[in-house]
DNA sequence: GCTAGAAATGCGACAAAGTCGCAATTAGGC
DNA sequence: GCCTAATTGCGACTTTGTCGCATTTCTAGC
């Protein structure tokens, strides 16, 4: 995995541009991100760090993570219900939205050009300048909707990308 | 305002259908909702109740609000960043999405048929059965985007409905 | 109207998530 | 290597949300 070092580079560039320092803890944070799943919270980062025998204080991570977001390395999402703050890697991967299954808890990452276009149109109509957006659709995934119309489980995604993420902590 | 009593009726019907009771506290909750702004948290409800000289315990409200959601009287939203749980009235008003201004904090409620249609299409492609969804677009409202392209402040919404909500607690 | 049983409430203790000020440490330019 | 400002760890604190239990309050049946 060389993803980590590339990310550190990204972080360093960002920090430089802001007159901030590339510290042990900040490097550690991006490494911890690599060790986490698709969606994670700040406490997960702390756990990942400790698993490597490195210690960081919660408060420090709470200060660091917003920087990673600003640097474009992380993205804040509310993929699941939205209780705890959740993040995901935001570097390199294009923007995507989430389909959250209420039964199996899986989170399916999707993206749709048509959708983005429609959002842009909506903003334009309101004279609104969009910076980012988040769409979460809750419902039942193909595997789980068997209650209701059974036999639908084998759908294939069309030309959209779809990443199924392990869900349910 | 007779909205309240209509809402109580809605609640009563729901509770009946579930063998639950229409209690003092539950009525109080829907009244507190009326007294709250467009978006509010459970603690706001408690405050609203206390302002009327009525006391409810936090725990009770935490138990009551999910019922109001199930009854269709409230909707859980993450209109602002998403730290505390937020709710809004969900009765009578059609579904809408939120444009959140990063500068003035206003939350603009919008709805777009084209958008909903696109979402339906997206779900269909993934064999996903949608139950509900939430879209939040962050950026700068017409009044605030003056940084950048000044002079845009007087945009008129097109044929979309738009409700501007007081924002910024 | 009275009573038994179920449901709802208040209470308080708790857990998790997040924030803050401050003293000790460290990165990085010189 | 030194100096200074930035960063960290710490711990105390707030906010948000949950839980079990004793008490109160509905409701249905008598
Ligand atoms: Zn599922
Ligand atoms: Zn995702
Ligand atoms: Zn604004
Ligand atoms: Zn709203």
Coordinates of C-alpha atoms (C1' of nucleotides) and ligand atoms in Angstrom, one line a residue:
Chain A
X1 CA 0.0 0.0 0.0
X2 CA 1.5 3.2 -1.0
X3 CA -1.8 5.1 -0.7
X4 CA -0.7 6.2 2.7
X5 CA 2.4 8.1 1.6
X6 CA 0.6 9.7 -1.3
X7 CA -2.0 10.9 1.2
X8 CA 0.7 12.2 3.6
X9 CA 2.0 14.2 0.6
X10 CA -1.4 15.7 0.1
X11 CA -1.7 16.6 3.7
X12 CA 1.8 18.1 3.8
X13 CA 1.0 20.3 0.8
X14 CA -2.2 21.5 2.5
X15 CA -0.5 22.2 5.8
X16 CA 2.3 24.1 4.1
X17 CA -0.2 26.3 2.3
X18 CA -1.6 27.2 5.7
X19 CA 1.6 27.6 7.6
X20 CA 0.7 24.6 9.7
X21 CA 3.0 21.8 10.8
X22 CA 3.2 18.2 9.7
X23 CA 3.4 16.5 13.0
X24 CA 3.7 12.9 14.2
X25 CA 0.0 12.9 15.2
X26 CA -1.2 14.1 11.9
X27 CA 0.7 11.6 10.0
X28 CA -0.5 9.0 12.4
X29 CA -4.1 10.1 11.7
X30 CA -3.9 9.5 8.0
X31 CA -2.4 6.1 8.6
X32 CA -5.2 5.3 10.9
X33 CA -7.6 6.2 8.2
X34 CA -6.0 3.6 6.0
X35 CA -6.6 1.0 8.6
X36 CA -10.3 1.9 9.0
X37 CA -13.2 0.6 6.9
X38 CA -15.2 2.6 4.5
X39 CA -17.0 4.7 7.1
X40 CA -15.7 5.4 10.5
X41 CA -15.9 7.8 13.5
X42 CA -13.2 9.6 15.3
X43 CA -13.2 7.0 18.1
X44 CA -12.4 4.4 15.4
X45 CA -9.4 6.3 14.4
X46 CA -8.2 6.4 18.0
X47 CA -8.7 2.6 18.2
X48 CA -6.8 2.0 15.0
X49 CA -3.9 4.1 16.3
X50 CA -3.8 2.3 19.5
X51 CA -3.9 -1.1 17.7
X52 CA -0.6 0.0 16.2
X53 CA 0.7 0.8 19.7
X54 CA 0.5 4.5 19.1
X55 CA -1.4 6.8 21.4
X56 CA -3.2 9.9 20.6
X57 CA -5.6 11.8 22.8
X58 CA -9.2 12.1 21.7
X59 CA -9.1 15.9 21.8
X60 CA -6.2 15.9 19.4
X61 CA -8.0 13.8 16.9
X62 CA -11.1 16.0 17.2
X63 CA -8.8 18.8 16.3
X64 CA -7.0 16.9 13.5
X65 CA -9.9 15.4 11.7
X66 CA -11.4 18.7 10.6
X67 CA -8.0 19.5 9.0
X68 CA -8.1 16.3 7.1
X69 CA -11.5 17.3 5.9
X70 CA -10.3 20.7 4.8
X71 CA -7.4 19.0 3.1
X72 CA -9.8 16.9 1.1
X73 CA -8.5 13.7 2.6
X74 CA -11.6 13.0 4.5
X75 CA -15.2 13.8 3.9
X76 CA -17.8 14.1 6.6
X77 CA -20.8 11.9 5.9
X78 CA -23.8 10.8 7.7
X79 CA -24.0 7.5 6.0
X80 CA -25.9 5.7 8.7
X81 CA -28.7 7.2 10.8
X82 CA -26.6 10.1 11.7
X83 CA -26.0 9.8 15.5
X84 CA -22.2 9.9 15.7
X85 CA -20.1 11.9 13.3
X86 CA -18.9 9.7 10.5
X87 CA -16.2 10.2 8.0
X88 CA -14.9 8.4 4.9
X89 CA -11.9 8.7 2.7
X90 CA -12.5 11.5 0.2
X91 CA -9.3 11.4 -1.8
X92 CA -9.2 10.1 -5.3
X93 CA -12.6 8.5 -5.0
X94 CA -15.2 10.6 -6.8
X95 CA -18.2 11.9 -5.0
X96 CA -20.9 9.4 -4.2
X97 CA -24.1 9.0 -2.4
X98 CA -25.4 6.4 -0.1
X99 CA -28.2 3.9 -0.1
X100 CA -28.6 2.6 3.4
X101 CA -30.4 -0.7 3.9
X102 CA -32.6 -0.7 6.9
X103 CA -32.5 -4.4 7.3
X104 CA -29.0 -5.6 6.7
X105 CA -27.4 -2.3 7.5
X106 CA -25.3 -2.3 4.3
X107 CA -24.4 1.0 2.8
X108 CA -24.2 1.0 -0.9
X109 CA -22.2 3.7 -2.5
X110 CA -23.5 5.0 -5.8
X111 CA -23.1 7.9 -8.1
X112 CA -25.2 9.2 -10.8
X113 CA -24.3 11.9 -13.3
X114 CA -27.9 12.7 -14.0
X115 CA -28.5 13.3 -10.3
X116 CA -25.6 15.6 -9.9
X117 CA -26.8 17.5 -13.0
X118 CA -30.3 17.8 -11.5
X119 CA -28.8 19.1 -8.3
X120 CA -26.8 21.7 -10.1
X121 CA -30.0 22.8 -11.9
X122 CA -31.8 23.1 -8.6
X123 CA -29.1 25.2 -7.1
X124 CA -29.0 27.5 -10.1
X125 CA -32.7 28.1 -9.9
X126 CA -32.2 29.4 -6.3
X127 CA -29.1 31.4 -7.0
X128 CA -27.4 29.1 -4.6
X129 CA -23.7 28.3 -5.0
X130 CA -23.1 24.7 -4.0
X131 CA -20.0 23.6 -2.2
X132 CA -20.8 20.1 -1.5
X133 CA -23.8 17.9 -0.9
X134 CA -24.9 14.7 0.7
X135 CA -27.7 12.4 -0.3
X136 CA -28.7 9.4 1.7
X137 CA -31.6 7.2 0.7
X138 CA -32.8 4.7 3.3
X139 CA -34.7 1.6 2.3
X140 CA -34.2 -2.0 1.4
X141 CA -31.4 -3.4 -0.7
X142 CA -31.9 -5.9 -3.4
X143 CA -31.1 -8.8 -1.2
X144 CA -33.3 -7.7 1.6
X145 CA -36.4 -6.5 -0.1
X146 CA -37.4 -10.2 -0.5
X147 CA -40.1 -9.3 2.0
X148 CA -42.6 -7.9 -0.4
X149 CA -41.5 -8.9 -3.9
X150 CA -39.4 -11.9 -3.5
X151 CA -37.1 -13.0 -6.4
X152 CA -35.7 -9.6 -7.0
X153 CA -32.4 -10.3 -5.3
X154 CA -30.3 -10.8 -8.4
X155 CA -30.5 -7.3 -9.9
X156 CA -27.5 -6.0 -11.6
X157 CA -26.5 -2.4 -11.3
X158 CA -26.7 -0.7 -14.6
X159 CA -24.0 1.7 -15.7
X160 CA -23.7 3.2 -12.3
X161 CA -20.8 2.4 -10.1
X162 CA -21.8 0.7 -6.9
X163 CA -19.6 -0.2 -4.0
X164 CA -21.2 -2.2 -1.2
X165 CA -19.8 -1.5 2.1
X166 CA -19.8 -3.8 5.1
X167 CA -22.2 -1.9 7.3
X168 CA -23.7 -2.6 10.7
X169 CA -21.1 -1.9 13.3
Chain B
X1 CA -54.0 28.3 15.2
X2 CA -55.9 25.1 14.9
X3 CA -53.0 23.2 13.4
X4 CA -52.3 21.9 16.8
X5 CA -55.6 20.2 17.3
X6 CA -55.5 18.7 13.8
X7 CA -52.1 17.3 14.7
X8 CA -53.3 15.9 17.9
X9 CA -56.0 14.1 16.0
X10 CA -53.4 12.6 13.7
X11 CA -51.5 11.5 16.7
X12 CA -54.5 10.0 18.4
X13 CA -55.4 8.0 15.3
X14 CA -51.8 6.7 15.1
X15 CA -51.7 5.8 18.8
X16 CA -55.1 4.1 18.6
X17 CA -54.0 1.9 15.7
X18 CA -51.1 0.7 17.9
X19 CA -53.0 0.3 21.1
X20 CA -51.1 3.2 22.7
X21 CA -52.4 6.0 24.8
X22 CA -52.9 9.6 24.1
X23 CA -51.3 11.1 27.2
X24 CA -50.8 14.5 28.6
X25 CA -47.1 14.4 27.7
X26 CA -47.7 13.3 24.1
X27 CA -50.2 16.1 23.6
X28 CA -47.8 18.5 25.2
X29 CA -45.1 17.3 22.7
X30 CA -47.1 18.2 19.6
X31 CA -47.9 21.6 21.1
X32 CA -44.2 22.2 21.9
X33 CA -43.5 21.4 18.2
X34 CA -45.8 24.2 17.2
X35 CA -43.9 26.5 19.4
X36 CA -40.5 25.6 17.8
X37 CA -39.0 26.9 14.7
X38 CA -38.5 25.0 11.4
X39 CA -35.8 22.8 12.7
X40 CA -35.3 21.8 16.3
X41 CA -33.8 19.2 18.6
X42 CA -35.3 17.3 21.5
X43 CA -33.8 19.7 24.0
X44 CA -35.6 22.5 22.2
X45 CA -38.9 20.8 22.7
X46 CA -38.2 20.5 26.4
X47 CA -37.4 24.2 26.5
X48 CA -40.6 25.1 24.7
X49 CA -42.6 23.0 27.2
X50 CA -40.9 24.6 30.1
X51 CA -41.6 28.0 28.7
X52 CA -45.3 27.2 29.0
X53 CA -44.7 26.2 32.5
X54 CA -45.1 22.5 31.8
X55 CA -42.4 20.1 32.8
X56 CA -41.4 16.9 31.0
X57 CA -38.5 14.8 31.6
X58 CA -35.9 14.5 28.9
X59 CA -36.1 10.7 28.8
X60 CA -39.8 11.0 28.2
X61 CA -39.3 13.2 25.2
X62 CA -36.7 10.9 23.9
X63 CA -39.3 8.2 24.0
X64 CA -42.1 10.3 22.6
X65 CA -40.4 11.9 19.6
X66 CA -39.8 8.6 17.8
X67 CA -43.5 8.0 18.1
X68 CA -44.2 11.4 16.5
X69 CA -41.9 10.4 13.7
X70 CA -43.7 7.1 13.2
X71 CA -47.0 8.9 13.2
X72 CA -45.7 11.1 10.4
X73 CA -46.0 14.3 12.5
X74 CA -42.2 14.8 12.7
X75 CA -39.4 13.9 10.4
X76 CA -35.8 13.4 11.4
X77 CA -33.5 15.6 9.4
X78 CA -29.9 16.5 9.5
X79 CA -30.5 20.0 8.2
X80 CA -27.4 21.5 9.6
X81 CA -24.0 19.8 10.0
X82 CA -25.5 16.9 11.7
X83 CA -24.2 17.0 15.3
X84 CA -27.4 16.9 17.3
X85 CA -30.4 15.1 16.2
X86 CA -32.8 17.5 14.4
X87 CA -36.4 17.2 13.6
X88 CA -39.0 19.2 11.7
X89 CA -42.7 19.1 11.2
X90 CA -43.5 16.6 8.6
X91 CA -47.3 16.8 8.5
X92 CA -49.0 18.3 5.5
X93 CA -45.8 19.8 4.1
X94 CA -44.5 17.7 1.2
X95 CA -41.1 16.3 1.3
X96 CA -38.3 18.8 0.7
X97 CA -34.6 19.0 0.7
X98 CA -32.3 21.6 2.3
X99 CA -29.8 24.1 1.0
X100 CA -27.7 25.2 3.9
X101 CA -25.8 28.4 3.6
X102 CA -22.3 28.3 5.1
X103 CA -22.2 32.0 5.7
X104 CA -25.5 33.2 7.1
X105 CA -26.6 29.8 8.3
X106 CA -30.0 30.0 6.7
X107 CA -31.6 26.8 5.6
X108 CA -33.6 27.0 2.5
X109 CA -36.2 24.3 1.9
X110 CA -36.6 23.3 -1.7
X111 CA -38.3 20.6 -3.6
X112 CA -37.8 19.4 -7.1
X113 CA -39.9 16.8 -8.9
X114 CA -37.1 16.2 -11.4
X115 CA -34.8 15.4 -8.5
X116 CA -37.2 12.9 -6.9
X117 CA -37.7 11.3 -10.2
X118 CA -33.9 10.9 -10.7
X119 CA -33.6 9.4 -7.3
X120 CA -36.3 6.9 -8.1
X121 CA -34.5 6.0 -11.2
X122 CA -31.2 5.5 -9.3
X123 CA -32.8 3.2 -6.8
X124 CA -34.5 1.2 -9.5
X125 CA -31.2 0.6 -11.2
X126 CA -29.8 -0.9 -8.0
X127 CA -32.9 -2.9 -7.2
X128 CA -33.2 -0.7 -4.1
X129 CA -36.5 -0.1 -2.5
X130 CA -36.5 3.4 -1.1
X131 CA -38.3 4.3 2.1
X132 CA -37.1 7.9 2.5
X133 CA -34.2 10.1 1.6
X134 CA -32.4 13.2 2.6
X135 CA -30.5 15.6 0.5
X136 CA -28.5 18.5 2.0
X137 CA -26.5 20.8 -0.2
X138 CA -24.1 23.1 1.5
X139 CA -22.9 26.3 -0.1
X140 CA -23.7 30.0 -0.3
X141 CA -27.2 31.5 -0.7
X142 CA -28.0 34.1 -3.2
X143 CA -27.5 36.9 -0.6
X144 CA -24.2 35.6 0.6
X145 CA -22.4 34.6 -2.5
X146 CA -21.6 38.2 -3.1
X147 CA -18.0 37.2 -2.3
X148 CA -17.1 35.9 -5.7
X149 CA -19.7 37.1 -8.1
X150 CA -21.2 40.2 -6.5
X151 CA -24.6 41.5 -7.7
X152 CA -26.3 38.1 -7.7
X153 CA -28.2 38.8 -4.6
X154 CA -31.6 39.5 -6.2
X155 CA -32.3 36.1 -7.7
X156 CA -35.9 34.9 -7.8
X157 CA -36.7 31.3 -7.2
X158 CA -38.1 29.8 -10.3
X159 CA -41.0 27.4 -10.2
X160 CA -39.7 25.6 -7.2
X161 CA -41.1 26.1 -3.8
X162 CA -38.6 27.6 -1.4
X163 CA -39.0 28.3 2.2
X164 CA -36.3 30.2 3.9
X165 CA -35.7 29.2 7.4
X166 CA -34.2 31.3 10.1
X167 CA -31.1 29.3 10.8
X168 CA -28.0 29.9 12.9
X169 CA -29.0 29.0 16.5
Chain C
dG1 C1' -67.5 4.1 40.4
dC2 C1' -64.0 0.8 41.6
dT3 C1' -60.2 -2.3 40.6
dA4 C1' -56.6 -4.8 38.4
dG5 C1' -53.3 -4.7 34.9
dA6 C1' -50.8 -2.4 31.4
dA7 C1' -48.7 1.6 29.8
dA8 C1' -46.4 5.9 30.5
dT9 C1' -43.8 9.0 33.3
dG10 C1' -40.2 10.9 36.3
dC11 C1' -36.0 10.1 38.2
dG12 C1' -31.3 9.5 38.5
dA13 C1' -27.4 7.2 37.2
dC14 C1' -24.9 6.2 33.3
dA15 C1' -22.4 6.1 28.7
dA16 C1' -20.9 8.2 24.6
dA17 C1' -19.6 12.2 22.0
dG18 C1' -17.5 16.4 21.8
dT19 C1' -15.3 20.9 23.7
dC20 C1' -12.0 23.8 26.2
dG21 C1' -8.1 25.9 28.7
dC22 C1' -3.7 25.2 30.2
dA23 C1' 0.9 23.4 31.0
dA24 C1' 4.3 20.6 28.7
dT25 C1' 6.3 19.2 24.3
dT26 C1' 7.9 19.6 19.6
dA27 C1' 8.4 21.0 14.7
dG28 C1' 11.0 23.8 11.8
dG29 C1' 13.2 28.1 10.5
dC30 C1' 17.2 30.3 11.7
Chain D
dG1 C1' 21.5 23.5 18.4
dC2 C1' 18.2 27.3 19.7
dC3 C1' 14.1 29.8 19.8
dT4 C1' 9.3 30.5 19.3
dA5 C1' 5.0 29.5 18.0
dA6 C1' 2.3 25.5 17.0
dT7 C1' 0.7 21.3 18.7
dT8 C1' -0.2 17.9 22.1
dG9 C1' -1.9 15.5 26.2
dC10 C1' -4.5 16.0 30.0
dG11 C1' -8.5 16.3 32.5
dA12 C1' -12.5 18.5 33.7
dC13 C1' -16.6 19.6 31.7
dT14 C1' -20.9 19.9 28.7
dT15 C1' -24.2 17.9 25.7
dT16 C1' -26.7 14.1 23.9
dG17 C1' -28.8 10.0 24.4
dT18 C1' -30.0 5.5 27.0
dC19 C1' -31.6 2.4 30.8
dG20 C1' -33.9 0.3 34.8
dC21 C1' -37.0 1.0 38.2
dA22 C1' -40.4 2.8 41.4
dT23 C1' -44.5 5.6 40.9
dT24 C1' -48.3 7.4 38.5
dT25 C1' -52.0 7.3 35.2
dC26 C1' -54.9 5.2 31.7
dT27 C1' -58.4 1.9 30.4
dA28 C1' -61.2 -1.9 30.3
dG29 C1' -64.0 -4.9 32.7
dC30 C1' -66.8 -5.6 36.4
Ligands
LIG1 ZN1 -30.0 -5.2 2.9
LIG2 ZN1 -19.4 6.4 1.3
LIG3 ZN1 -26.5 33.0 3.3
LIG4 ZN1 -36.7 21.5 6.5

